[in-house]
mmCIF file of C-alpha atoms in Angstrom:
data_model
loop_
_atom_site.group_PDB
_atom_site.id
_atom_site.type_symbol
_atom_site.label_atom_id
_atom_site.label_comp_id
_atom_site.label_asym_id
_atom_site.label_seq_id
_atom_site.Cartn_x
_atom_site.Cartn_y
_atom_site.Cartn_z
ATOM 1 C CA UNK Q 1 59.193 32.350 53.850
ATOM 2 C CA UNK Q 2 62.483 33.967 54.814
ATOM 3 C CA UNK Q 3 62.605 31.872 58.001
ATOM 4 C CA UNK Q 4 62.021 28.711 55.977
ATOM 5 C CA UNK Q 5 64.704 29.712 53.480
ATOM 6 C CA UNK Q 6 67.155 30.393 56.305
ATOM 7 C CA UNK Q 7 66.468 26.981 57.824
ATOM 8 C CA UNK Q 8 67.030 25.411 54.417
ATOM 9 C CA UNK Q 9 70.357 27.239 54.126
ATOM 10 C CA UNK Q 10 71.511 25.690 57.424
ATOM 11 C CA UNK Q 11 70.891 22.135 56.237
ATOM 12 C CA UNK Q 12 73.979 20.028 55.478
ATOM 13 C CA UNK Q 13 74.939 20.050 51.797
ATOM 14 C CA UNK Q 14 74.163 16.349 51.433
ATOM 15 C CA UNK Q 15 70.616 16.927 52.764
ATOM 16 C CA UNK Q 16 70.041 19.726 50.261
ATOM 17 C CA UNK Q 17 71.471 17.649 47.441
ATOM 18 C CA UNK Q 18 69.114 14.800 48.339
ATOM 19 C CA UNK Q 19 66.147 17.104 47.876
ATOM 20 C CA UNK Q 20 67.533 18.647 44.675
ATOM 21 C CA UNK Q 21 70.058 16.344 42.928
ATOM 22 C CA UNK Q 22 72.982 18.159 41.342
ATOM 23 C CA UNK Q 23 72.886 18.874 37.647
ATOM 24 C CA UNK Q 24 76.036 17.360 36.047
ATOM 25 C CA UNK Q 25 76.150 20.332 33.705
ATOM 26 C CA UNK Q 26 76.547 22.777 36.598
ATOM 27 C CA UNK Q 27 79.245 23.599 39.109
ATOM 28 C CA UNK Q 28 79.119 20.883 41.769
ATOM 29 C CA UNK Q 29 79.874 23.485 44.458
ATOM 30 C CA UNK Q 30 76.730 25.481 43.687
ATOM 31 C CA UNK Q 31 73.787 23.293 42.721
ATOM 32 C CA UNK Q 32 70.017 23.656 42.446
ATOM 33 C CA UNK Q 33 69.591 23.511 46.215
ATOM 34 C CA UNK Q 34 71.713 26.638 46.619
ATOM 35 C CA UNK Q 35 69.753 28.386 43.861
ATOM 36 C CA UNK Q 36 66.556 27.568 45.732
ATOM 37 C CA UNK Q 37 67.944 29.113 48.899
ATOM 38 C CA UNK Q 38 68.951 32.330 47.118
ATOM 39 C CA UNK Q 39 65.598 32.540 45.315
ATOM 40 C CA UNK Q 40 63.597 31.929 48.496
ATOM 41 C CA UNK Q 41 65.509 34.605 50.389
ATOM 42 C CA UNK Q 42 65.046 37.072 47.526
ATOM 43 C CA UNK Q 43 61.286 36.526 47.428
ATOM 44 C CA UNK Q 44 61.106 36.703 51.225
ATOM 45 C CA UNK Q 45 62.792 40.111 51.207
ATOM 46 C CA UNK Q 46 60.346 41.368 48.567
ATOM 47 C CA UNK Q 47 57.418 40.179 50.677
ATOM 48 C CA UNK Q 48 58.875 41.845 53.771
ATOM 49 C CA UNK Q 49 59.194 45.067 51.809
ATOM 50 C CA UNK Q 50 55.540 44.964 50.780
ATOM 51 C CA UNK Q 51 54.476 44.180 54.335
ATOM 52 C CA UNK Q 52 56.390 47.253 55.484
ATOM 53 C CA UNK Q 53 54.667 49.303 52.775
ATOM 54 C CA UNK Q 54 51.240 48.093 53.853
ATOM 55 C CA UNK Q 55 51.989 48.991 57.463
ATOM 56 C CA UNK Q 56 53.249 52.438 56.432
ATOM 57 C CA UNK Q 57 50.021 53.082 54.510
ATOM 58 C CA UNK Q 58 48.089 52.756 57.753
ATOM 59 C CA UNK Q 59 49.987 55.770 59.072
ATOM 60 C CA UNK Q 60 51.517 58.957 57.700
ATOM 61 C CA UNK Q 61 52.119 57.519 54.218
ATOM 62 C CA UNK Q 62 48.397 56.825 53.878
ATOM 63 C CA UNK Q 63 47.530 60.457 54.640
ATOM 64 C CA UNK Q 64 50.175 61.646 52.169
ATOM 65 C CA UNK Q 65 48.712 59.323 49.517
ATOM 66 C CA UNK Q 66 45.270 60.852 50.109
ATOM 67 C CA UNK Q 67 46.729 64.363 49.645
ATOM 68 C CA UNK Q 68 48.469 63.296 46.425
ATOM 69 C CA UNK Q 69 45.196 61.831 45.169
ATOM 70 C CA UNK Q 70 43.389 65.126 45.814
ATOM 71 C CA UNK Q 71 46.087 67.062 43.954
ATOM 72 C CA UNK Q 72 46.089 64.822 40.893
ATOM 73 C CA UNK Q 73 42.318 64.362 40.654
ATOM 74 C CA UNK Q 74 41.901 68.145 40.481
ATOM 75 C CA UNK Q 75 44.422 68.682 37.666
ATOM 76 C CA UNK Q 76 43.064 70.475 34.620
ATOM 77 C CA UNK Q 77 46.099 69.386 32.618
ATOM 78 C CA UNK Q 78 48.158 66.212 32.464
ATOM 79 C CA UNK Q 79 50.157 64.200 34.956
ATOM 80 C CA UNK Q 80 53.885 64.145 34.156
ATOM 81 C CA UNK Q 81 55.882 61.226 35.597
ATOM 82 C CA UNK Q 82 59.668 61.195 35.712
ATOM 83 C CA UNK Q 83 62.571 59.304 37.225
ATOM 84 C CA UNK Q 84 66.119 58.233 36.454
ATOM 85 C CA UNK Q 85 67.683 54.790 36.144
ATOM 86 C CA UNK Q 86 65.624 51.935 37.610
ATOM 87 C CA UNK Q 87 63.220 54.479 39.081
ATOM 88 C CA UNK Q 88 62.803 55.840 35.563
ATOM 89 C CA UNK Q 89 61.751 52.423 34.293
ATOM 90 C CA UNK Q 90 59.182 52.252 37.100
ATOM 91 C CA UNK Q 91 58.017 55.767 36.157
ATOM 92 C CA UNK Q 92 57.498 54.723 32.523
ATOM 93 C CA UNK Q 93 55.347 51.787 33.599
ATOM 94 C CA UNK Q 94 53.310 53.950 35.966
ATOM 95 C CA UNK Q 95 52.747 56.586 33.281
ATOM 96 C CA UNK Q 96 51.189 53.856 31.146
ATOM 97 C CA UNK Q 97 49.025 52.644 34.033
ATOM 98 C CA UNK Q 98 47.780 56.148 34.879
ATOM 99 C CA UNK Q 99 46.955 56.850 31.232
ATOM 100 C CA UNK Q 100 45.106 53.568 30.757
ATOM 101 C CA UNK Q 101 42.950 54.174 33.823
ATOM 102 C CA UNK Q 102 41.686 57.628 32.961
ATOM 103 C CA UNK Q 103 44.450 60.021 34.028
ATOM 104 C CA UNK Q 104 46.082 61.701 30.990
ATOM 105 C CA UNK Q 105 49.761 61.015 31.643
ATOM 106 C CA UNK Q 106 53.119 60.833 29.915
ATOM 107 C CA UNK Q 107 56.713 60.179 30.893
ATOM 108 C CA UNK Q 108 59.385 62.865 30.577
ATOM 109 C CA UNK Q 109 63.031 61.805 30.790
ATOM 110 C CA UNK Q 110 64.768 64.111 33.276
ATOM 111 C CA UNK Q 111 67.896 64.542 31.126
ATOM 112 C CA UNK Q 112 65.812 65.415 28.075
ATOM 113 C CA UNK Q 113 63.846 67.840 30.245
ATOM 114 C CA UNK Q 114 67.089 69.719 30.856
ATOM 115 C CA UNK Q 115 67.573 70.048 27.097
ATOM 116 C CA UNK Q 116 64.256 71.571 26.116
ATOM 117 C CA UNK Q 117 61.587 69.054 27.123
ATOM 118 C CA UNK Q 118 60.661 71.241 30.075
ATOM 119 C CA UNK Q 119 58.562 72.991 27.454
ATOM 120 C CA UNK Q 120 56.243 69.989 27.563
ATOM 121 C CA UNK Q 121 55.063 71.017 31.039
ATOM 122 C CA UNK Q 122 52.131 73.411 31.339
ATOM 123 C CA UNK Q 123 50.992 75.432 34.361
ATOM 124 C CA UNK Q 124 47.885 73.269 34.842
ATOM 125 C CA UNK Q 125 49.888 69.990 34.876
ATOM 126 C CA UNK Q 126 51.127 68.036 37.877
ATOM 127 C CA UNK Q 127 54.417 66.170 38.292
ATOM 128 C CA UNK Q 128 55.207 62.864 40.000
ATOM 129 C CA UNK Q 129 58.936 62.316 40.573
ATOM 130 C CA UNK Q 130 60.325 58.932 41.623
ATOM 131 C CA UNK Q 131 63.763 58.687 43.235
ATOM 132 C CA UNK Q 132 64.833 56.405 46.045
ATOM 133 C CA UNK Q 133 67.621 58.680 47.284
ATOM 134 C CA UNK Q 134 65.862 61.944 46.441
ATOM 135 C CA UNK Q 135 69.250 63.353 45.472
ATOM 136 C CA UNK Q 136 69.428 62.303 41.795
ATOM 137 C CA UNK Q 137 71.279 65.122 40.039
ATOM 138 C CA UNK Q 138 69.460 64.669 36.722
ATOM 139 C CA UNK Q 139 66.143 65.511 38.420
ATOM 140 C CA UNK Q 140 67.251 68.906 39.731
ATOM 141 C CA UNK Q 141 66.197 70.943 36.685
ATOM 142 C CA UNK Q 142 62.668 69.540 36.400
ATOM 143 C CA UNK Q 143 62.148 69.858 40.162
ATOM 144 C CA UNK Q 144 63.377 73.466 40.119
ATOM 145 C CA UNK Q 145 61.130 74.251 37.161
ATOM 146 C CA UNK Q 146 58.017 73.002 39.004
ATOM 147 C CA UNK Q 147 58.879 75.277 41.913
ATOM 148 C CA UNK Q 148 59.326 78.344 39.698
ATOM 149 C CA UNK Q 149 56.172 77.629 37.671
ATOM 150 C CA UNK Q 150 54.168 76.635 40.779
ATOM 151 C CA UNK Q 151 53.329 73.244 39.244
ATOM 152 C CA UNK Q 152 52.189 70.704 41.890
ATOM 153 C CA UNK Q 153 54.975 68.255 42.719
ATOM 154 C CA UNK Q 154 54.557 64.873 44.397
ATOM 155 C CA UNK Q 155 57.649 62.816 45.227
ATOM 156 C CA UNK Q 156 58.063 59.088 45.796
ATOM 157 C CA UNK Q 157 61.274 58.676 47.776
ATOM 158 C CA UNK Q 158 62.806 56.769 50.650
ATOM 159 C CA UNK Q 159 64.503 59.883 52.068
ATOM 160 C CA UNK Q 160 62.199 62.444 53.650
ATOM 161 C CA UNK Q 161 64.981 64.983 54.232
ATOM 162 C CA UNK Q 162 66.439 64.670 50.757
ATOM 163 C CA UNK Q 163 66.418 67.627 48.362
ATOM 164 C CA UNK Q 164 63.439 66.076 46.533
ATOM 165 C CA UNK Q 165 61.562 65.240 49.732
ATOM 166 C CA UNK Q 166 61.909 68.805 51.025
ATOM 167 C CA UNK Q 167 60.970 70.411 47.703
ATOM 168 C CA UNK Q 168 57.824 68.372 47.064
ATOM 169 C CA UNK Q 169 54.324 69.575 47.895
ATOM 170 C CA UNK Q 170 53.634 66.016 49.037
ATOM 171 C CA UNK Q 171 56.339 63.464 49.805
ATOM 172 C CA UNK Q 172 55.292 59.820 49.650
ATOM 173 C CA UNK Q 173 58.051 58.426 51.852
ATOM 174 C CA UNK Q 174 58.642 54.729 51.386
ATOM 175 C CA UNK Q 175 59.689 52.621 54.376
ATOM 176 C CA UNK Q 176 63.275 51.427 54.574
ATOM 177 C CA UNK Q 177 63.575 47.986 52.988
ATOM 178 C CA UNK Q 178 66.318 45.426 52.422
ATOM 179 C CA UNK Q 179 67.128 44.856 48.771
ATOM 180 C CA UNK Q 180 66.698 41.282 47.543
ATOM 181 C CA UNK Q 181 70.222 41.412 46.116
ATOM 182 C CA UNK Q 182 72.701 39.447 48.365
ATOM 183 C CA UNK Q 183 74.893 42.567 48.401
ATOM 184 C CA UNK Q 184 71.953 44.757 49.384
ATOM 185 C CA UNK Q 185 72.708 47.067 46.464
ATOM 186 C CA UNK Q 186 70.770 46.246 43.287
ATOM 187 C CA UNK Q 187 67.398 48.086 43.253
ATOM 188 C CA UNK Q 188 64.908 45.240 43.712
ATOM 189 C CA UNK Q 189 62.756 45.459 46.828
ATOM 190 C CA UNK Q 190 62.842 49.262 46.675
ATOM 191 C CA UNK Q 191 61.658 49.393 43.052
ATOM 192 C CA UNK Q 192 58.920 46.876 43.853
ATOM 193 C CA UNK Q 193 57.708 49.214 46.608
ATOM 194 C CA UNK Q 194 57.813 52.178 44.199
ATOM 195 C CA UNK Q 195 55.786 50.252 41.639
ATOM 196 C CA UNK Q 196 53.174 49.058 44.112
ATOM 197 C CA UNK Q 197 52.760 52.505 45.652
ATOM 198 C CA UNK Q 198 52.391 54.042 42.189
ATOM 199 C CA UNK Q 199 49.811 51.434 41.200
ATOM 200 C CA UNK Q 200 47.976 52.138 44.454
ATOM 201 C CA UNK Q 201 47.859 55.840 43.593
ATOM 202 C CA UNK Q 202 46.506 54.966 40.139
ATOM 203 C CA UNK Q 203 43.753 52.845 41.705
ATOM 204 C CA UNK Q 204 42.864 55.658 44.115
ATOM 205 C CA UNK Q 205 42.500 58.041 41.160
ATOM 206 C CA UNK Q 206 40.507 55.462 39.200
ATOM 207 C CA UNK Q 207 38.142 54.979 42.125
ATOM 208 C CA UNK Q 208 37.778 58.721 42.783
ATOM 209 C CA UNK Q 209 37.077 59.331 39.098
ATOM 210 C CA UNK Q 210 34.427 56.583 38.924
ATOM 211 C CA UNK Q 211 36.312 54.970 36.036
ATOM 212 C CA UNK Q 212 34.120 52.079 34.818
ATOM 213 C CA UNK Q 213 34.757 48.896 32.844
ATOM 214 C CA UNK Q 214 33.180 50.618 29.848
ATOM 215 C CA UNK Q 215 35.685 53.484 30.179
ATOM 216 C CA UNK Q 216 38.406 50.864 30.383
ATOM 217 C CA UNK Q 217 37.099 49.246 27.197
ATOM 218 C CA UNK Q 218 37.295 52.481 25.263
ATOM 219 C CA UNK Q 219 41.000 52.776 26.126
ATOM 220 C CA UNK Q 220 41.823 49.089 25.542
ATOM 221 C CA UNK Q 221 40.197 48.203 22.210
ATOM 222 C CA UNK Q 222 42.902 45.741 21.149
ATOM 223 C CA UNK Q 223 44.051 42.308 22.240
ATOM 224 C CA UNK Q 224 42.441 39.769 24.531
ATOM 225 C CA UNK Q 225 41.681 42.401 27.176
ATOM 226 C CA UNK Q 226 39.857 44.503 24.611
ATOM 227 C CA UNK Q 227 37.865 41.477 23.516
ATOM 228 C CA UNK Q 228 36.837 40.638 27.079
ATOM 229 C CA UNK Q 229 35.644 44.202 27.613
ATOM 230 C CA UNK Q 230 33.603 44.563 24.443
ATOM 231 C CA UNK Q 231 29.926 44.920 25.258
ATOM 232 C CA UNK Q 232 27.154 42.509 24.389
ATOM 233 C CA UNK Q 233 25.614 45.266 22.279
ATOM 234 C CA UNK Q 234 28.801 45.322 20.178
ATOM 235 C CA UNK Q 235 28.503 41.585 19.430
ATOM 236 C CA UNK Q 236 24.839 40.643 19.444
ATOM 237 C CA UNK Q 237 22.721 39.576 16.469
ATOM 238 C CA UNK Q 238 19.915 42.066 15.789
ATOM 239 C CA UNK Q 239 16.612 42.466 14.025
ATOM 240 C CA UNK Q 240 15.718 39.632 11.665
ATOM 241 C CA UNK Q 241 18.746 37.654 12.850
ATOM 242 C CA UNK Q 242 17.196 37.160 16.302
ATOM 243 C CA UNK Q 243 15.419 33.755 16.324
ATOM 244 C CA UNK Q 244 11.884 34.050 17.702
ATOM 245 C CA UNK Q 245 8.767 31.900 17.480
ATOM 246 C CA UNK Q 246 5.206 32.726 18.523
ATOM 247 C CA UNK Q 247 4.092 30.733 21.552
ATOM 248 C CA UNK Q 248 1.053 29.364 19.700
ATOM 249 C CA UNK Q 249 2.995 28.158 16.630
ATOM 250 C CA UNK Q 250 3.909 24.506 16.257
ATOM 251 C CA UNK Q 251 7.256 22.917 16.899
ATOM 252 C CA UNK Q 252 7.599 22.540 13.142
ATOM 253 C CA UNK Q 253 7.784 26.354 12.908
ATOM 254 C CA UNK Q 254 10.323 26.451 15.745
ATOM 255 C CA UNK Q 255 12.507 23.947 13.869
ATOM 256 C CA UNK Q 256 12.452 26.108 10.743
ATOM 257 C CA UNK Q 257 13.309 29.252 12.713
ATOM 258 C CA UNK Q 258 16.083 27.560 14.657
ATOM 259 C CA UNK Q 259 17.568 26.013 11.521
ATOM 260 C CA UNK Q 260 17.544 29.255 9.547
ATOM 261 C CA UNK Q 261 19.197 31.317 12.315
ATOM 262 C CA UNK Q 262 21.787 28.628 13.169
ATOM 263 C CA UNK Q 263 22.103 29.469 16.857
ATOM 264 C CA UNK Q 264 20.650 26.261 18.264
ATOM 265 C CA UNK Q 265 17.902 28.153 20.059
ATOM 266 C CA UNK Q 266 14.777 30.175 19.451
ATOM 267 C CA UNK Q 267 13.018 32.582 21.751
ATOM 268 C CA UNK Q 268 9.295 32.171 22.326
ATOM 269 C CA UNK Q 269 7.265 35.384 22.345
ATOM 270 C CA UNK Q 270 3.685 36.151 23.351
ATOM 271 C CA UNK Q 271 1.080 38.256 21.509
ATOM 272 C CA UNK Q 272 2.798 41.454 22.738
ATOM 273 C CA UNK Q 273 6.202 40.334 21.481
ATOM 274 C CA UNK Q 274 7.555 39.775 24.990
ATOM 275 C CA UNK Q 275 9.968 36.908 25.588
ATOM 276 C CA UNK Q 276 8.175 34.256 27.625
ATOM 277 C CA UNK Q 277 10.345 31.215 26.989
ATOM 278 C CA UNK Q 278 13.123 29.601 25.007
ATOM 279 C CA UNK Q 279 13.450 26.358 23.074
ATOM 280 C CA UNK Q 280 16.854 24.788 22.466
ATOM 281 C CA UNK Q 281 17.747 22.040 20.020
ATOM 282 C CA UNK Q 282 17.831 19.661 22.995
ATOM 283 C CA UNK Q 283 14.299 20.662 23.958
ATOM 284 C CA UNK Q 284 13.180 19.994 20.376
ATOM 285 C CA UNK Q 285 14.687 16.529 20.311
ATOM 286 C CA UNK Q 286 12.994 15.584 23.549
ATOM 287 C CA UNK Q 287 9.665 17.029 22.352
ATOM 288 C CA UNK Q 288 9.828 15.160 19.052
ATOM 289 C CA UNK Q 289 10.595 11.913 20.845
ATOM 290 C CA UNK Q 290 7.412 12.500 22.852
ATOM 291 C CA UNK Q 291 5.403 13.104 19.662
ATOM 292 C CA UNK Q 292 4.953 16.878 20.108
ATOM 293 C CA UNK Q 293 5.650 17.749 16.444
ATOM 294 C CA UNK Q 294 2.254 19.380 15.861
ATOM 295 C CA UNK Q 295 1.825 20.714 19.399
ATOM 296 C CA UNK Q 296 2.271 24.416 20.339
ATOM 297 C CA UNK Q 297 5.813 25.567 21.019
ATOM 298 C CA UNK Q 298 4.702 26.780 24.442
ATOM 299 C CA UNK Q 299 4.353 23.156 25.564
ATOM 300 C CA UNK Q 300 8.034 22.452 24.934
ATOM 301 C CA UNK Q 301 9.603 25.774 25.921
ATOM 302 C CA UNK Q 302 11.585 26.567 29.035
ATOM 303 C CA UNK Q 303 9.992 29.402 30.966
ATOM 304 C CA UNK Q 304 11.873 32.319 32.571
ATOM 305 C CA UNK Q 305 14.580 32.477 29.877
ATOM 306 C CA UNK Q 306 17.958 33.950 30.713
ATOM 307 C CA UNK Q 307 18.839 37.391 29.370
ATOM 308 C CA UNK Q 308 21.613 39.923 29.726
ATOM 309 C CA UNK Q 309 21.882 43.696 29.431
ATOM 310 C CA UNK Q 310 23.271 45.143 26.232
ATOM 311 C CA UNK Q 311 25.904 47.146 28.115
ATOM 312 C CA UNK Q 312 27.263 44.059 29.909
ATOM 313 C CA UNK Q 313 30.799 43.091 28.892
ATOM 314 C CA UNK Q 314 31.634 40.036 26.799
ATOM 315 C CA UNK Q 315 33.431 38.630 29.839
ATOM 316 C CA UNK Q 316 30.287 38.995 31.941
ATOM 317 C CA UNK Q 317 28.241 37.294 29.203
ATOM 318 C CA UNK Q 318 30.635 34.345 29.031
ATOM 319 C CA UNK Q 319 30.627 34.008 32.814
ATOM 320 C CA UNK Q 320 26.822 33.941 32.882
ATOM 321 C CA UNK Q 321 26.667 31.363 30.087
ATOM 322 C CA UNK Q 322 29.224 29.169 31.848
ATOM 323 C CA UNK Q 323 27.491 29.475 35.204
ATOM 324 C CA UNK Q 324 24.085 28.522 33.756
ATOM 325 C CA UNK Q 325 25.380 26.032 31.164
ATOM 326 C CA UNK Q 326 23.783 27.763 28.189
ATOM 327 C CA UNK Q 327 25.199 28.838 24.839
ATOM 328 C CA UNK Q 328 23.042 31.907 24.104
ATOM 329 C CA UNK Q 329 21.603 34.883 25.964
ATOM 330 C CA UNK Q 330 18.834 37.205 24.783
ATOM 331 C CA UNK Q 331 19.019 40.986 25.114
ATOM 332 C CA UNK Q 332 15.693 42.562 26.022
ATOM 333 C CA UNK Q 333 14.126 45.985 25.696
ATOM 334 C CA UNK Q 334 11.096 46.253 27.989
ATOM 335 C CA UNK Q 335 10.736 42.498 27.836
ATOM 336 C CA UNK Q 336 11.005 42.206 24.042
ATOM 337 C CA UNK Q 337 14.034 40.487 22.457
ATOM 338 C CA UNK Q 338 16.145 42.985 20.497
ATOM 339 C CA UNK Q 339 19.298 40.901 20.281
ATOM 340 C CA UNK Q 340 20.979 37.609 21.057
ATOM 341 C CA UNK Q 341 24.619 36.766 21.757
ATOM 342 C CA UNK Q 342 26.092 33.273 21.525
ATOM 343 C CA UNK Q 343 29.179 31.655 22.996
ATOM 344 C CA UNK Q 344 30.536 31.345 19.441
ATOM 345 C CA UNK Q 345 30.391 35.139 19.075
ATOM 346 C CA UNK Q 346 32.483 35.451 22.230
ATOM 347 C CA UNK Q 347 35.005 32.784 21.272
ATOM 348 C CA UNK Q 348 35.419 34.262 17.803
ATOM 349 C CA UNK Q 349 36.788 37.515 19.238
ATOM 350 C CA UNK Q 350 39.034 35.693 21.712
ATOM 351 C CA UNK Q 351 37.177 36.070 25.010
#
């Protein structure tokens, strides 16, 4: 992308203007074509930074990440994340990600730590410090405190020989990158690398902990994400609300059952109460057109009905319904229907 952006930058101004006509409301000397060039170069530098990070993870940085994972997965206390300036904003985001994926975490501002918040750290905690230079003055007190209290310290920095890099139990040393800023100064590519490395550490901890979608649901009960992760068991109709018809009963009985339960479907059960088929409103219409009104339901049912586990997520239920072009799924217990979930149940909660 950077090569393409550079080639674009070398085009004559009239060629660029032909591709992106000037906006009369903007400075004629710096039009949309120039904006495109700047944007393309900025994105290209970010991509190059991530490519460098991926390459570094195949070497020493990868081994350091594994050591950091072992330290944090064994903590009996919490993970404390800190940083100053732009790195501090990244640290706040990462603290939220760690906490939401099963690692009890909170952010401590380094300046506040120097004014009493060091008391928030306990001996069984661990600390993750983020600083590109590794020489941020505001971090000195919290770093020194971890050394005195023998609290595990992991650093994310671009300077191995910095004060932070030397003090840390594990230094996650980021590769040198070019900032996306034209001046090479504003933290952009470097903060992207910090964020991605921190997210990678969170995923390593999640994987090591065996953190499941159900665990995720318990920590994300609100919003669209919470809705998608609710389980079928949370949403399904139960007991007398589950439409079922005996296989030997007539279609007239199936119509009554389907109408009273208002789900557009009824399950067909055998003498043992096991689900052996399903009849939809479409199946009923076709059967009635063929004169099956007084015939057994078993003659109109679809065999091998679809079902889903009660602990499946709402998202998984919707995907299965969409894939099979059905609007309801039965939940079985040893072959017997104990619940049913419909697409309307899923849409109502915002899946």
